[in-house]
Amino acid sequence: MSANNTNSMRTTYIVYGVILAIAVIQVVVAITMGPSLGRMLILAAIQAYLAGMFFMHLRDEKSNLRLALIPATLFVLVMMNMVWADSFRLISMKPFAK
Amino acid sequence: MSEADLTLEQSAGVAAVMEESPFSIPSSKLVMWLFIISDACTFGALLIAYGYIRNSAADWPLVFKSTSIWNALLMTFILVSTSLTVLFAVKASQADDRQAAFRWTMVTAAGGILFAALHIREWMSLIGQGVRLFQNPWGSPMFGAAFFSVTGLHMAHVLAGVVALVVVGSGYKAGRYASVHIEIWALYWHFVDLVWMFVVPLIYLLNMKR
């Protein structure tokens, strides 16, 4: 096995350990500090970043591919968040503004 | 050289006279990436719809006891570990070790089946407590619809991945598929893992009994 391959596998094991550690931290944080949406999403985003970059090898792909995939996906996901205002309106059963 | 490798080599011969892909990956891999981003948007929409319903319900039930949380953590451990085993399969296929690639692909598929079994156990426990699609004994009737649709779609992805891995793994061993096919389905499997990283905190931890 080449030194490069050994290094790449060592990185993979480290990422695997970190992702599992974050999963445990998420549960501990949820139990001790309460499961705040912000904290949970930040930890999940770190896990997703690590999985995308190291397990899915996005960091080894050309930057063209990363630029084609990631901003477009994030844009669509962010635009979906427009619905939140309406869900807050529903809980107080407020009518639409005229 | 297998039939799949010969086909790939012939395609490479044709590709040599064409302009290089701007992404420097095979078109089949690009198609999997496009599927993954569209599926990410599907899961994103479903999770945001769940958030919308949860946020607008005054009596949203917090139902998950510590046993469910530990079960979800165990499922995370299994799914993340299968991401590692599918990477072993990719490495073995790149080294042209068909036996090892087949073995690791099957280990990954077995992990997927174990994950689905634990998930079904969780479903049965909730169904046993009276949770249905549009009713439950605790509060907002939409809880069941949100939980079963998000986790059900994810479980469908896991089961589809298991079938694909078995087909591609055994096909690769028989020489019908090339190593790039294992790599493509490994990408899909990692994506299923990635989605679960959002399902656990948003569905399980935010609805934990306190």
Tab-separated table of C-alpha atoms in Angstrom:
chain	number	residue	atom	x	y	z
A	1	MET	CA	0.000	0.000	0.000
A	2	SER	CA	1.473	3.398	-0.944
A	3	ALA	CA	2.120	6.144	1.618
A	4	ASN	CA	-0.530	8.280	-0.092
A	5	ASN	CA	-3.131	5.546	0.250
A	6	THR	CA	-2.222	4.966	3.911
A	7	ASN	CA	-2.586	8.703	4.631
A	8	SER	CA	-5.941	8.826	2.851
A	9	MET	CA	-7.244	5.868	4.893
A	10	ARG	CA	-5.966	7.444	8.121
A	11	THR	CA	-7.883	10.646	7.265
A	12	THR	CA	-10.986	8.530	6.551
A	13	TYR	CA	-10.760	6.837	9.980
A	14	ILE	CA	-10.341	10.215	11.684
A	15	VAL	CA	-13.376	11.646	9.845
A	16	TYR	CA	-15.398	8.529	10.751
A	17	GLY	CA	-14.486	9.014	14.440
A	18	VAL	CA	-15.266	12.734	14.359
A	19	ILE	CA	-18.693	12.174	12.728
A	20	LEU	CA	-19.600	9.594	15.380
A	21	ALA	CA	-18.283	11.845	18.156
A	22	ILE	CA	-20.466	14.706	16.885
A	23	ALA	CA	-23.483	12.355	16.901
A	24	VAL	CA	-22.813	11.576	20.577
A	25	ILE	CA	-22.226	15.285	21.357
A	26	GLN	CA	-25.596	16.102	19.720
A	27	VAL	CA	-27.383	13.686	22.078
A	28	VAL	CA	-25.469	14.919	25.152
A	29	VAL	CA	-26.166	18.572	24.254
A	30	ALA	CA	-29.857	17.789	23.644
A	31	ILE	CA	-30.158	16.077	27.041
A	32	THR	CA	-28.142	18.551	29.121
A	33	MET	CA	-28.799	21.919	27.444
A	34	GLY	CA	-32.042	21.200	25.599
A	35	PRO	CA	-32.314	20.494	21.872
A	36	SER	CA	-32.113	23.981	20.364
A	37	LEU	CA	-32.709	24.004	16.607
A	38	GLY	CA	-29.654	26.209	15.953
A	39	ARG	CA	-27.227	24.008	17.897
A	40	MET	CA	-28.591	20.819	16.316
A	41	LEU	CA	-28.396	22.248	12.783
A	42	ILE	CA	-24.822	23.525	13.232
A	43	LEU	CA	-23.627	20.107	14.456
A	44	ALA	CA	-25.520	18.316	11.638
A	45	ALA	CA	-24.029	20.724	9.061
A	46	ILE	CA	-20.495	19.945	10.311
A	47	GLN	CA	-21.216	16.205	9.982
A	48	ALA	CA	-22.658	16.720	6.490
A	49	TYR	CA	-19.632	18.806	5.423
A	50	LEU	CA	-17.229	16.101	6.604
A	51	ALA	CA	-19.239	13.326	4.907
A	52	GLY	CA	-19.469	15.304	1.654
A	53	MET	CA	-15.825	16.343	1.510
A	54	PHE	CA	-14.130	13.158	2.744
A	55	PHE	CA	-16.529	10.218	2.246
A	56	MET	CA	-18.001	11.490	-1.036
A	57	HIS	CA	-14.560	12.823	-2.046
A	58	LEU	CA	-15.874	16.239	-3.083
A	59	ARG	CA	-12.582	17.792	-1.961
A	60	ASP	CA	-10.732	15.635	-4.535
A	61	GLU	CA	-13.035	16.654	-7.405
A	62	LYS	CA	-12.427	19.667	-9.644
A	63	SER	CA	-13.582	22.968	-8.163
A	64	ASN	CA	-15.887	23.271	-11.219
A	65	LEU	CA	-17.950	20.366	-9.913
A	66	ARG	CA	-18.126	21.762	-6.375
A	67	LEU	CA	-19.164	25.158	-7.760
A	68	ALA	CA	-21.826	23.564	-9.958
A	69	LEU	CA	-23.349	21.477	-7.182
A	70	ILE	CA	-23.033	23.173	-3.797
A	71	PRO	CA	-24.218	26.791	-4.376
A	72	ALA	CA	-27.226	25.650	-6.459
A	73	THR	CA	-28.332	23.179	-3.767
A	74	LEU	CA	-27.825	25.679	-0.952
A	75	PHE	CA	-29.729	28.353	-2.901
A	76	VAL	CA	-32.770	26.072	-3.340
A	77	LEU	CA	-32.655	24.953	0.301
A	78	VAL	CA	-32.361	28.537	1.575
A	79	MET	CA	-35.215	29.752	-0.641
A	80	MET	CA	-37.470	27.056	0.830
A	81	ASN	CA	-37.146	28.798	4.185
A	82	MET	CA	-39.533	31.525	3.049
A	83	VAL	CA	-42.410	29.503	4.531
A	84	TRP	CA	-41.409	30.098	8.167
A	85	ALA	CA	-43.143	33.464	8.458
A	86	ASP	CA	-46.422	31.827	7.494
A	87	SER	CA	-46.051	29.055	10.064
A	88	PHE	CA	-45.544	31.692	12.810
A	89	ARG	CA	-48.687	33.453	11.553
A	90	LEU	CA	-50.628	30.190	11.779
A	91	ILE	CA	-49.731	29.523	15.433
A	92	SER	CA	-51.245	32.835	16.497
A	93	MET	CA	-54.054	32.474	13.921
A	94	LYS	CA	-53.390	36.019	12.719
A	95	PRO	CA	-55.099	37.024	9.460
A	96	PHE	CA	-53.034	38.144	6.491
A	97	ALA	CA	-52.143	41.847	6.496
A	98	LYS	CA	-54.408	43.856	4.147
B	1	MET	CA	-10.430	-7.752	-18.698
B	2	SER	CA	-14.166	-7.854	-18.005
B	3	GLU	CA	-16.947	-6.997	-20.437
B	4	ALA	CA	-17.726	-3.842	-18.410
B	5	ASP	CA	-14.088	-2.692	-18.554
B	6	LEU	CA	-14.019	-3.266	-22.330
B	7	THR	CA	-17.172	-1.173	-22.782
B	8	LEU	CA	-15.650	1.596	-20.672
B	9	GLU	CA	-12.420	1.430	-22.673
B	10	GLN	CA	-14.368	1.723	-25.943
B	11	SER	CA	-16.234	4.758	-24.532
B	12	ALA	CA	-12.891	6.247	-23.494
B	13	GLY	CA	-11.658	5.770	-27.078
B	14	VAL	CA	-14.614	7.738	-28.400
B	15	ALA	CA	-14.201	10.336	-25.637
B	16	ALA	CA	-10.561	10.871	-26.658
B	17	VAL	CA	-11.671	12.696	-29.808
B	18	MET	CA	-14.197	14.794	-27.920
B	19	GLU	CA	-13.725	17.840	-25.722
B	20	GLU	CA	-12.829	17.011	-22.119
B	21	SER	CA	-15.640	17.149	-19.567
B	22	PRO	CA	-15.444	20.359	-17.483
B	23	PHE	CA	-15.906	18.237	-14.374
B	24	SER	CA	-13.394	15.473	-15.290
B	25	ILE	CA	-15.727	12.710	-14.119
B	26	PRO	CA	-17.599	10.028	-16.068
B	27	SER	CA	-21.080	11.109	-17.172
B	28	SER	CA	-22.647	8.310	-15.091
B	29	LYS	CA	-21.049	9.782	-11.962
B	30	LEU	CA	-22.251	13.268	-12.907
B	31	VAL	CA	-25.774	11.874	-13.270
B	32	MET	CA	-25.543	10.420	-9.749
B	33	TRP	CA	-24.402	13.821	-8.435
B	34	LEU	CA	-27.365	15.497	-10.176
B	35	PHE	CA	-29.710	12.912	-8.669
B	36	ILE	CA	-28.167	13.545	-5.240
B	37	ILE	CA	-28.679	17.313	-5.364
B	38	SER	CA	-32.275	16.896	-6.528
B	39	ASP	CA	-32.875	14.344	-3.774
B	40	ALA	CA	-31.260	16.711	-1.239
B	41	CYS	CA	-33.861	19.286	-2.265
B	42	THR	CA	-36.641	16.680	-1.877
B	43	PHE	CA	-35.515	15.843	1.665
B	44	GLY	CA	-34.992	19.549	2.374
B	45	ALA	CA	-38.570	20.294	1.287
B	46	LEU	CA	-39.926	17.435	3.396
B	47	LEU	CA	-37.990	18.513	6.498
B	48	ILE	CA	-39.078	22.126	6.059
B	49	ALA	CA	-42.709	20.993	5.612
B	50	TYR	CA	-42.329	19.030	8.868
B	51	GLY	CA	-40.877	22.142	10.541
B	52	TYR	CA	-43.756	24.252	9.232
B	53	ILE	CA	-46.371	21.853	10.626
B	54	ARG	CA	-44.507	21.500	13.940
B	55	ASN	CA	-44.089	25.239	14.329
B	56	SER	CA	-47.727	26.013	13.607
B	57	ALA	CA	-49.097	23.357	15.990
B	58	ALA	CA	-49.709	24.572	19.537
B	59	ASP	CA	-49.786	21.043	21.006
B	60	TRP	CA	-46.938	19.295	19.188
B	61	PRO	CA	-46.139	16.127	21.172
B	62	LEU	CA	-42.625	15.447	22.532
B	63	VAL	CA	-42.701	11.661	22.437
B	64	PHE	CA	-39.239	10.149	22.159
B	65	LYS	CA	-38.006	8.541	25.359
B	66	SER	CA	-34.351	7.738	26.037
B	67	THR	CA	-34.743	4.228	24.534
B	68	SER	CA	-35.702	5.764	21.171
B	69	ILE	CA	-32.805	8.238	21.364
B	70	TRP	CA	-30.262	5.453	22.078
B	71	ASN	CA	-31.832	3.395	19.289
B	72	ALA	CA	-31.370	6.366	16.901
B	73	LEU	CA	-27.745	6.710	18.054
B	74	LEU	CA	-27.154	2.996	17.406
B	75	MET	CA	-28.712	3.409	13.939
B	76	THR	CA	-26.354	6.356	13.314
B	77	PHE	CA	-23.383	4.202	14.334
B	78	ILE	CA	-24.481	1.449	11.933
B	79	LEU	CA	-25.111	3.805	9.008
B	80	VAL	CA	-21.853	5.766	9.437
B	81	SER	CA	-19.969	2.461	9.759
B	82	THR	CA	-21.493	1.262	6.480
B	83	SER	CA	-20.173	4.448	4.869
B	84	LEU	CA	-16.748	3.228	5.922
B	85	THR	CA	-17.321	-0.318	4.631
B	86	VAL	CA	-18.557	0.969	1.262
B	87	LEU	CA	-15.346	3.025	1.042
B	88	PHE	CA	-13.419	-0.228	1.577
B	89	ALA	CA	-15.427	-1.710	-1.320
B	90	VAL	CA	-14.491	1.259	-3.546
B	91	LYS	CA	-10.788	0.957	-2.615
B	92	ALA	CA	-10.858	-2.789	-3.299
B	93	SER	CA	-12.579	-2.305	-6.670
B	94	GLN	CA	-10.031	0.370	-7.644
B	95	ALA	CA	-7.301	-2.165	-6.810
B	96	ASP	CA	-9.196	-4.677	-9.026
B	97	ASP	CA	-9.722	-6.999	-6.036
B	98	ARG	CA	-13.149	-8.302	-7.064
B	99	GLN	CA	-13.539	-10.695	-4.145
B	100	ALA	CA	-12.840	-8.039	-1.497
B	101	ALA	CA	-15.012	-5.456	-3.277
B	102	PHE	CA	-17.904	-7.956	-3.348
B	103	ARG	CA	-17.384	-8.840	0.322
B	104	TRP	CA	-17.363	-5.200	1.496
B	105	THR	CA	-20.376	-4.349	-0.669
B	106	MET	CA	-22.317	-7.201	0.932
B	107	VAL	CA	-21.211	-6.111	4.439
B	108	THR	CA	-22.559	-2.642	3.606
B	109	ALA	CA	-25.860	-4.093	2.361
B	110	ALA	CA	-26.135	-6.205	5.543
B	111	GLY	CA	-25.590	-3.029	7.609
B	112	GLY	CA	-28.382	-1.373	5.626
B	113	ILE	CA	-30.737	-4.273	6.391
B	114	LEU	CA	-29.846	-4.070	10.108
B	115	PHE	CA	-30.506	-0.315	10.040
B	116	ALA	CA	-33.920	-0.884	8.412
B	117	ALA	CA	-34.767	-3.606	10.963
B	118	LEU	CA	-34.015	-1.231	13.871
B	119	HIS	CA	-36.067	1.445	12.148
B	120	ILE	CA	-39.041	-0.880	11.688
B	121	ARG	CA	-38.761	-1.813	15.385
B	122	GLU	CA	-39.030	1.912	16.221
B	123	TRP	CA	-42.055	2.253	13.919
B	124	MET	CA	-43.772	-0.764	15.498
B	125	SER	CA	-43.163	0.640	18.972
B	126	LEU	CA	-44.841	3.948	18.008
B	127	ILE	CA	-47.695	2.141	16.233
B	128	GLY	CA	-48.127	0.024	19.386
B	129	GLN	CA	-48.485	3.242	21.399
B	130	GLY	CA	-51.347	4.333	19.123
B	131	VAL	CA	-49.541	6.562	16.605
B	132	ARG	CA	-51.167	6.550	13.166
B	133	LEU	CA	-50.713	8.791	10.116
B	134	PHE	CA	-53.314	11.292	11.307
B	135	GLN	CA	-53.852	10.485	14.981
B	136	ASN	CA	-51.923	9.874	18.171
B	137	PRO	CA	-52.799	9.848	21.877
B	138	TRP	CA	-50.725	12.926	22.798
B	139	GLY	CA	-51.362	16.012	20.674
B	140	SER	CA	-51.189	17.366	17.153
B	141	PRO	CA	-52.550	14.651	14.812
B	142	MET	CA	-49.951	15.611	12.191
B	143	PHE	CA	-47.078	14.167	14.245
B	144	GLY	CA	-47.522	10.689	12.737
B	145	ALA	CA	-47.727	12.047	9.172
B	146	ALA	CA	-44.524	14.055	9.658
B	147	PHE	CA	-42.602	11.246	11.373
B	148	PHE	CA	-43.648	8.419	9.064
B	149	SER	CA	-43.174	10.422	5.854
B	150	VAL	CA	-39.665	11.695	6.657
B	151	THR	CA	-38.350	8.436	8.147
B	152	GLY	CA	-40.303	6.355	5.587
B	153	LEU	CA	-38.726	8.179	2.649
B	154	HIS	CA	-35.309	7.725	4.224
B	155	MET	CA	-35.944	4.016	4.858
B	156	ALA	CA	-37.081	3.615	1.224
B	157	HIS	CA	-33.740	5.116	0.174
B	158	VAL	CA	-31.867	2.698	2.444
B	159	LEU	CA	-33.730	-0.318	1.032
B	160	ALA	CA	-33.225	0.891	-2.562
B	161	GLY	CA	-29.528	1.296	-1.753
B	162	VAL	CA	-29.342	-2.239	-0.367
B	163	VAL	CA	-30.866	-3.641	-3.586
B	164	ALA	CA	-28.535	-1.529	-5.756
B	165	LEU	CA	-25.448	-2.550	-3.757
B	166	VAL	CA	-26.331	-6.254	-3.984
B	167	VAL	CA	-26.939	-5.999	-7.750
B	168	VAL	CA	-23.799	-3.933	-8.468
B	169	GLY	CA	-21.600	-5.856	-5.999
B	170	SER	CA	-22.493	-9.261	-7.429
B	171	GLY	CA	-22.402	-7.862	-10.986
B	172	TYR	CA	-18.910	-6.484	-10.370
B	173	LYS	CA	-17.760	-9.861	-9.041
B	174	ALA	CA	-19.157	-11.536	-12.175
B	175	GLY	CA	-17.459	-8.951	-14.420
B	176	ARG	CA	-20.652	-7.282	-15.627
B	177	TYR	CA	-19.846	-3.972	-13.917
B	178	ALA	CA	-16.716	-1.863	-13.589
B	179	SER	CA	-15.243	-0.260	-10.465
B	180	VAL	CA	-16.823	3.096	-11.381
B	181	HIS	CA	-20.253	1.533	-10.820
B	182	ILE	CA	-19.306	0.576	-7.258
B	183	GLU	CA	-18.030	4.133	-6.770
B	184	ILE	CA	-21.300	5.643	-8.056
B	185	TRP	CA	-23.471	3.583	-5.712
B	186	ALA	CA	-21.087	4.320	-2.851
B	187	LEU	CA	-21.820	8.019	-3.500
B	188	TYR	CA	-25.536	7.290	-3.202
B	189	TRP	CA	-24.951	5.361	0.031
B	190	HIS	CA	-22.968	8.244	1.556
B	191	PHE	CA	-25.816	10.581	0.643
B	192	VAL	CA	-28.319	8.347	2.507
B	193	ASP	CA	-25.960	8.573	5.493
B	194	LEU	CA	-25.739	12.370	5.127
B	195	VAL	CA	-29.536	12.753	5.155
B	196	TRP	CA	-29.760	10.688	8.353
B	197	MET	CA	-27.413	13.211	10.029
B	198	PHE	CA	-30.227	15.766	9.685
B	199	VAL	CA	-33.114	13.380	10.417
B	200	VAL	CA	-31.792	12.407	13.885
B	201	PRO	CA	-31.514	15.920	15.380
B	202	LEU	CA	-34.597	17.342	13.642
B	203	ILE	CA	-36.987	14.418	14.104
B	204	TYR	CA	-35.699	12.576	17.169
B	205	LEU	CA	-33.789	15.065	19.349
B	206	LEU	CA	-36.145	18.026	18.873
B	207	ASN	CA	-39.078	15.748	19.828
B	208	MET	CA	-37.364	14.241	22.862
B	209	LYS	CA	-39.490	13.832	25.993
B	210	ARG	CA	-38.272	16.289	28.656
